[in-house]
Amino acid sequence: MYQERPSRLAGAVVWTNTPAGPGARPVLPDGCMDLLWNEGRLLVAGPDTHAHRPDGPPTPWAGLRFYPGTAPALLGVPAHELRDRRVDLTDLWPAAEVRRLRARVEAAPHPATALEDLALERAAPPDPALRHLVTALAAGRPVAAVADELGLGTRRLHRRSLTAFGYGPKTLARVLRLQRALALARQGLPYAHTATRAGYADQAHLARDVREFTGTTLTDLLG
């Protein structure tokens, strides 16, 4: 069973997942990165550009999903280096430090809360420009218009986006548009109306994006 709650860390989400059996649901691109706890391991999930399908036997997971663009400052590594990857935290931080943190999480009554505490201790102040970029793109604003508002040229915005999100602002805009569409479709909105309200040209355009990012159809995802 999957459960989540808002974190005390601004914009983040604390979650747990205890699969009831095989056939775990895919993890879809959402512009975020996660700090994970699973069977005594601390891991980092980088930004996805396609659905991630967990393998292996079903086991309990705990995680902290960071607000888009905020994890790299805490982790000390550019997001593009972790794109479409799941890596052990020891690949990013000194092994002795990770061992200490691992023992701390393992001893905690609630591993997910321990991850949240860890992040609260280390989190850097949010970047207002990146926060504005995410908010504007999530609302469907054009990339060029947002870049002008921020006073950033196309190349500079692309470089900053690679570091913060793992890909350029146009890909981020598409990922956030996909999340808008999924939210609308889950409310029962017909697919054609979902496409229009989410910012797609038509239903076929929505279907192509869903297939590219998830490898399946909207109907299968909602099922």
CSV table of C-alpha atoms in Angstrom, one decimal:
chain,number,residue,atom,x,y,z
A,1,MET,CA,0.0,0.0,0.0
A,2,TYR,CA,1.3,3.5,-0.9
A,3,GLN,CA,0.8,6.4,1.5
A,4,GLU,CA,2.2,9.9,1.4
A,5,ARG,CA,2.0,13.2,3.3
A,6,PRO,CA,3.4,16.7,2.9
A,7,SER,CA,6.8,17.1,4.3
A,8,ARG,CA,8.0,19.8,6.7
A,9,LEU,CA,10.6,20.5,4.0
A,10,ALA,CA,9.0,23.0,1.7
A,11,GLY,CA,7.4,21.4,-1.4
A,12,ALA,CA,8.6,17.9,-0.5
A,13,VAL,CA,6.5,14.7,0.0
A,14,VAL,CA,7.2,11.9,2.5
A,15,TRP,CA,6.0,8.5,1.3
A,16,THR,CA,6.0,4.8,2.1
A,17,ASN,CA,5.1,1.9,-0.1
A,18,THR,CA,4.6,-1.7,1.0
A,19,PRO,CA,3.7,-3.7,-2.1
A,20,ALA,CA,0.9,-6.2,-1.6
A,21,GLY,CA,2.3,-8.5,-4.3
A,22,PRO,CA,4.1,-8.7,-7.6
A,23,GLY,CA,3.5,-6.3,-10.5
A,24,ALA,CA,4.5,-3.0,-8.9
A,25,ARG,CA,3.1,0.1,-10.6
A,26,PRO,CA,5.7,2.0,-12.7
A,27,VAL,CA,7.2,5.2,-11.3
A,28,LEU,CA,6.3,8.0,-13.8
A,29,PRO,CA,8.4,11.1,-14.7
A,30,ASP,CA,7.4,14.0,-12.5
A,31,GLY,CA,10.4,16.4,-12.5
A,32,CYS,CA,11.4,15.2,-9.0
A,33,MET,CA,14.3,13.3,-7.3
A,34,ASP,CA,13.9,11.1,-4.3
A,35,LEU,CA,15.9,10.0,-1.3
A,36,LEU,CA,15.1,6.3,-0.7
A,37,TRP,CA,15.3,3.7,2.1
A,38,ASN,CA,15.0,0.0,1.2
A,39,GLU,CA,16.2,-3.0,3.1
A,40,GLY,CA,19.0,-1.2,4.9
A,41,ARG,CA,20.1,0.8,1.9
A,42,LEU,CA,20.1,4.5,1.3
A,43,LEU,CA,19.6,5.3,-2.4
A,44,VAL,CA,18.9,8.3,-4.6
A,45,ALA,CA,16.4,8.2,-7.5
A,46,GLY,CA,17.4,10.6,-10.2
A,47,PRO,CA,15.0,12.5,-12.5
A,48,ASP,CA,13.2,10.2,-14.9
A,49,THR,CA,12.6,10.7,-18.6
A,50,HIS,CA,10.7,7.4,-18.9
A,51,ALA,CA,8.8,5.1,-16.6
A,52,HIS,CA,10.9,3.3,-14.0
A,53,ARG,CA,9.6,-0.3,-13.4
A,54,PRO,CA,10.9,-1.7,-10.1
A,55,ASP,CA,12.4,-5.2,-10.3
A,56,GLY,CA,13.0,-7.8,-7.8
A,57,PRO,CA,10.7,-9.1,-5.1
A,58,PRO,CA,8.2,-6.7,-3.4
A,59,THR,CA,9.7,-5.1,-0.4
A,60,PRO,CA,8.8,-2.1,1.8
A,61,TRP,CA,10.2,1.3,0.7
A,62,ALA,CA,10.3,4.7,2.3
A,63,GLY,CA,11.2,7.9,0.6
A,64,LEU,CA,11.3,11.7,0.5
A,65,ARG,CA,10.4,13.2,-2.8
A,66,PHE,CA,12.0,16.6,-3.2
A,67,TYR,CA,10.4,19.6,-4.9
A,68,PRO,CA,11.6,19.8,-8.5
A,69,GLY,CA,15.1,21.3,-8.7
A,70,THR,CA,15.9,21.3,-5.0
A,71,ALA,CA,17.7,17.9,-4.5
A,72,PRO,CA,21.0,18.6,-6.3
A,73,ALA,CA,22.0,21.4,-3.8
A,74,LEU,CA,21.5,19.0,-0.9
A,75,LEU,CA,23.2,16.0,-2.7
A,76,GLY,CA,26.1,18.0,-4.1
A,77,VAL,CA,25.7,16.5,-7.6
A,78,PRO,CA,24.1,17.9,-10.8
A,79,ALA,CA,20.8,16.3,-11.6
A,80,HIS,CA,21.8,15.4,-15.1
A,81,GLU,CA,24.5,13.0,-13.7
A,82,LEU,CA,21.6,11.0,-12.1
A,83,ARG,CA,19.1,11.2,-14.9
A,84,ASP,CA,17.2,7.9,-15.3
A,85,ARG,CA,19.4,6.2,-12.6
A,86,ARG,CA,19.0,4.8,-9.1
A,87,VAL,CA,22.3,5.0,-7.2
A,88,ASP,CA,23.5,4.1,-3.7
A,89,LEU,CA,24.1,7.2,-1.6
A,90,THR,CA,27.7,5.9,-1.1
A,91,ASP,CA,28.3,6.7,-4.8
A,92,LEU,CA,27.7,10.4,-3.9
A,93,TRP,CA,28.8,10.8,-0.3
A,94,PRO,CA,31.7,9.4,1.8
A,95,ALA,CA,31.1,5.8,2.9
A,96,ALA,CA,31.6,6.5,6.6
A,97,GLU,CA,29.1,9.3,6.6
A,98,VAL,CA,26.5,7.1,4.8
A,99,ARG,CA,27.1,4.3,7.3
A,100,ARG,CA,26.3,6.7,10.1
A,101,LEU,CA,23.2,7.9,8.4
A,102,ARG,CA,22.1,4.4,7.5
A,103,ALA,CA,22.4,3.3,11.2
A,104,ARG,CA,20.4,6.4,12.2
A,105,VAL,CA,17.5,5.6,9.8
A,106,GLU,CA,17.5,1.9,10.7
A,107,ALA,CA,17.2,2.7,14.4
A,108,ALA,CA,14.3,5.2,13.8
A,109,PRO,CA,10.7,4.1,14.5
A,110,HIS,CA,9.7,5.6,11.1
A,111,PRO,CA,12.4,5.5,8.4
A,112,ALA,CA,10.5,8.0,6.2
A,113,THR,CA,10.5,10.6,9.0
A,114,ALA,CA,14.2,9.9,9.6
A,115,LEU,CA,14.8,10.7,5.9
A,116,GLU,CA,12.8,13.9,6.3
A,117,ASP,CA,14.9,14.9,9.3
A,118,LEU,CA,18.1,14.2,7.4
A,119,ALA,CA,17.0,16.4,4.6
A,120,LEU,CA,15.8,19.2,6.8
A,121,GLU,CA,19.3,19.4,8.4
A,122,ARG,CA,21.1,19.6,5.1
A,123,ALA,CA,18.7,21.4,2.8
A,124,ALA,CA,19.9,24.6,1.1
A,125,PRO,CA,17.6,27.6,0.8
A,126,PRO,CA,15.4,27.3,-2.3
A,127,ASP,CA,16.4,29.2,-5.5
A,128,PRO,CA,13.5,31.7,-6.2
A,129,ALA,CA,14.2,31.6,-9.9
A,130,LEU,CA,14.0,27.8,-10.2
A,131,ARG,CA,10.8,27.8,-8.0
A,132,HIS,CA,9.3,30.4,-10.3
A,133,LEU,CA,10.3,28.4,-13.4
A,134,VAL,CA,8.6,25.2,-12.0
A,135,THR,CA,5.5,27.0,-10.9
A,136,ALA,CA,5.1,28.8,-14.2
A,137,LEU,CA,5.7,25.7,-16.4
A,138,ALA,CA,3.4,23.6,-14.2
A,139,ALA,CA,0.7,26.2,-15.0
A,140,GLY,CA,1.3,25.8,-18.7
A,141,ARG,CA,3.3,28.9,-19.3
A,142,PRO,CA,5.6,28.9,-22.4
A,143,VAL,CA,9.3,28.4,-21.7
A,144,ALA,CA,10.4,31.5,-23.7
A,145,ALA,CA,8.0,33.7,-21.8
A,146,VAL,CA,9.2,32.4,-18.4
A,147,ALA,CA,12.9,32.8,-19.5
A,148,ASP,CA,12.2,36.4,-20.3
A,149,GLU,CA,10.5,37.0,-16.9
A,150,LEU,CA,13.6,35.6,-15.2
A,151,GLY,CA,16.0,37.6,-17.4
A,152,LEU,CA,17.8,34.5,-18.5
A,153,GLY,CA,18.9,33.7,-22.0
A,154,THR,CA,18.0,30.4,-23.6
A,155,ARG,CA,21.5,28.8,-23.1
A,156,ARG,CA,21.9,30.0,-19.6
A,157,LEU,CA,18.4,28.7,-18.7
A,158,HIS,CA,19.2,25.4,-20.3
A,159,ARG,CA,22.4,25.0,-18.3
A,160,ARG,CA,20.7,25.8,-15.0
A,161,SER,CA,17.9,23.4,-15.8
A,162,LEU,CA,20.3,20.6,-16.6
A,163,THR,CA,21.9,21.1,-13.2
A,164,ALA,CA,18.7,21.4,-11.3
A,165,PHE,CA,16.3,19.1,-13.1
A,166,GLY,CA,18.5,16.8,-15.2
A,167,TYR,CA,17.2,18.0,-18.5
A,168,GLY,CA,16.3,21.2,-20.3
A,169,PRO,CA,13.3,23.4,-19.6
A,170,LYS,CA,11.3,22.2,-22.6
A,171,THR,CA,11.5,18.6,-21.3
A,172,LEU,CA,10.6,19.8,-17.9
A,173,ALA,CA,7.6,21.5,-19.3
A,174,ARG,CA,6.5,18.3,-21.1
A,175,VAL,CA,6.9,16.3,-17.9
A,176,LEU,CA,4.8,18.7,-15.9
A,177,ARG,CA,2.2,18.8,-18.7
A,178,LEU,CA,2.0,15.0,-18.6
A,179,GLN,CA,1.4,15.2,-14.8
A,180,ARG,CA,-1.4,17.8,-15.4
A,181,ALA,CA,-3.0,15.4,-17.9
A,182,LEU,CA,-2.8,12.4,-15.6
A,183,ALA,CA,-4.4,14.4,-12.7
A,184,LEU,CA,-7.3,15.5,-14.9
A,185,ALA,CA,-7.8,12.0,-16.4
A,186,ARG,CA,-7.8,10.5,-12.9
A,187,GLN,CA,-10.7,12.8,-12.1
A,188,GLY,CA,-12.7,11.1,-14.9
A,189,LEU,CA,-12.4,13.9,-17.5
A,190,PRO,CA,-12.7,12.5,-21.0
A,191,TYR,CA,-9.4,12.1,-22.8
A,192,ALA,CA,-10.2,14.7,-25.4
A,193,HIS,CA,-11.0,17.3,-22.7
A,194,THR,CA,-8.0,16.2,-20.7
A,195,ALA,CA,-5.8,16.9,-23.7
A,196,THR,CA,-7.2,20.4,-24.3
A,197,ARG,CA,-7.1,21.5,-20.6
A,198,ALA,CA,-3.6,20.1,-20.1
A,199,GLY,CA,-2.2,22.0,-23.1
A,200,TYR,CA,-2.0,19.4,-25.8
A,201,ALA,CA,-2.9,20.1,-29.4
A,202,ASP,CA,-5.4,17.2,-29.4
A,203,GLN,CA,-6.0,13.7,-27.9
A,204,ALA,CA,-3.5,12.1,-30.4
A,205,HIS,CA,-0.8,14.5,-29.1
A,206,LEU,CA,-1.5,13.5,-25.6
A,207,ALA,CA,-1.4,9.8,-26.5
A,208,ARG,CA,2.0,10.2,-28.2
A,209,ASP,CA,3.5,11.9,-25.1
A,210,VAL,CA,2.1,9.3,-22.8
A,211,ARG,CA,3.6,6.5,-24.9
A,212,GLU,CA,7.0,8.3,-25.1
A,213,PHE,CA,7.3,9.0,-21.4
A,214,THR,CA,5.6,5.9,-19.9
A,215,GLY,CA,5.8,3.2,-22.6
A,216,THR,CA,2.1,2.4,-22.4
A,217,THR,CA,-1.3,4.0,-22.9
A,218,LEU,CA,-3.3,6.4,-20.7
A,219,THR,CA,-6.0,3.7,-20.3
A,220,ASP,CA,-3.5,1.2,-19.0
A,221,LEU,CA,-2.0,3.8,-16.6
A,222,LEU,CA,-5.4,4.6,-15.2
A,223,GLY,CA,-6.4,0.9,-14.9
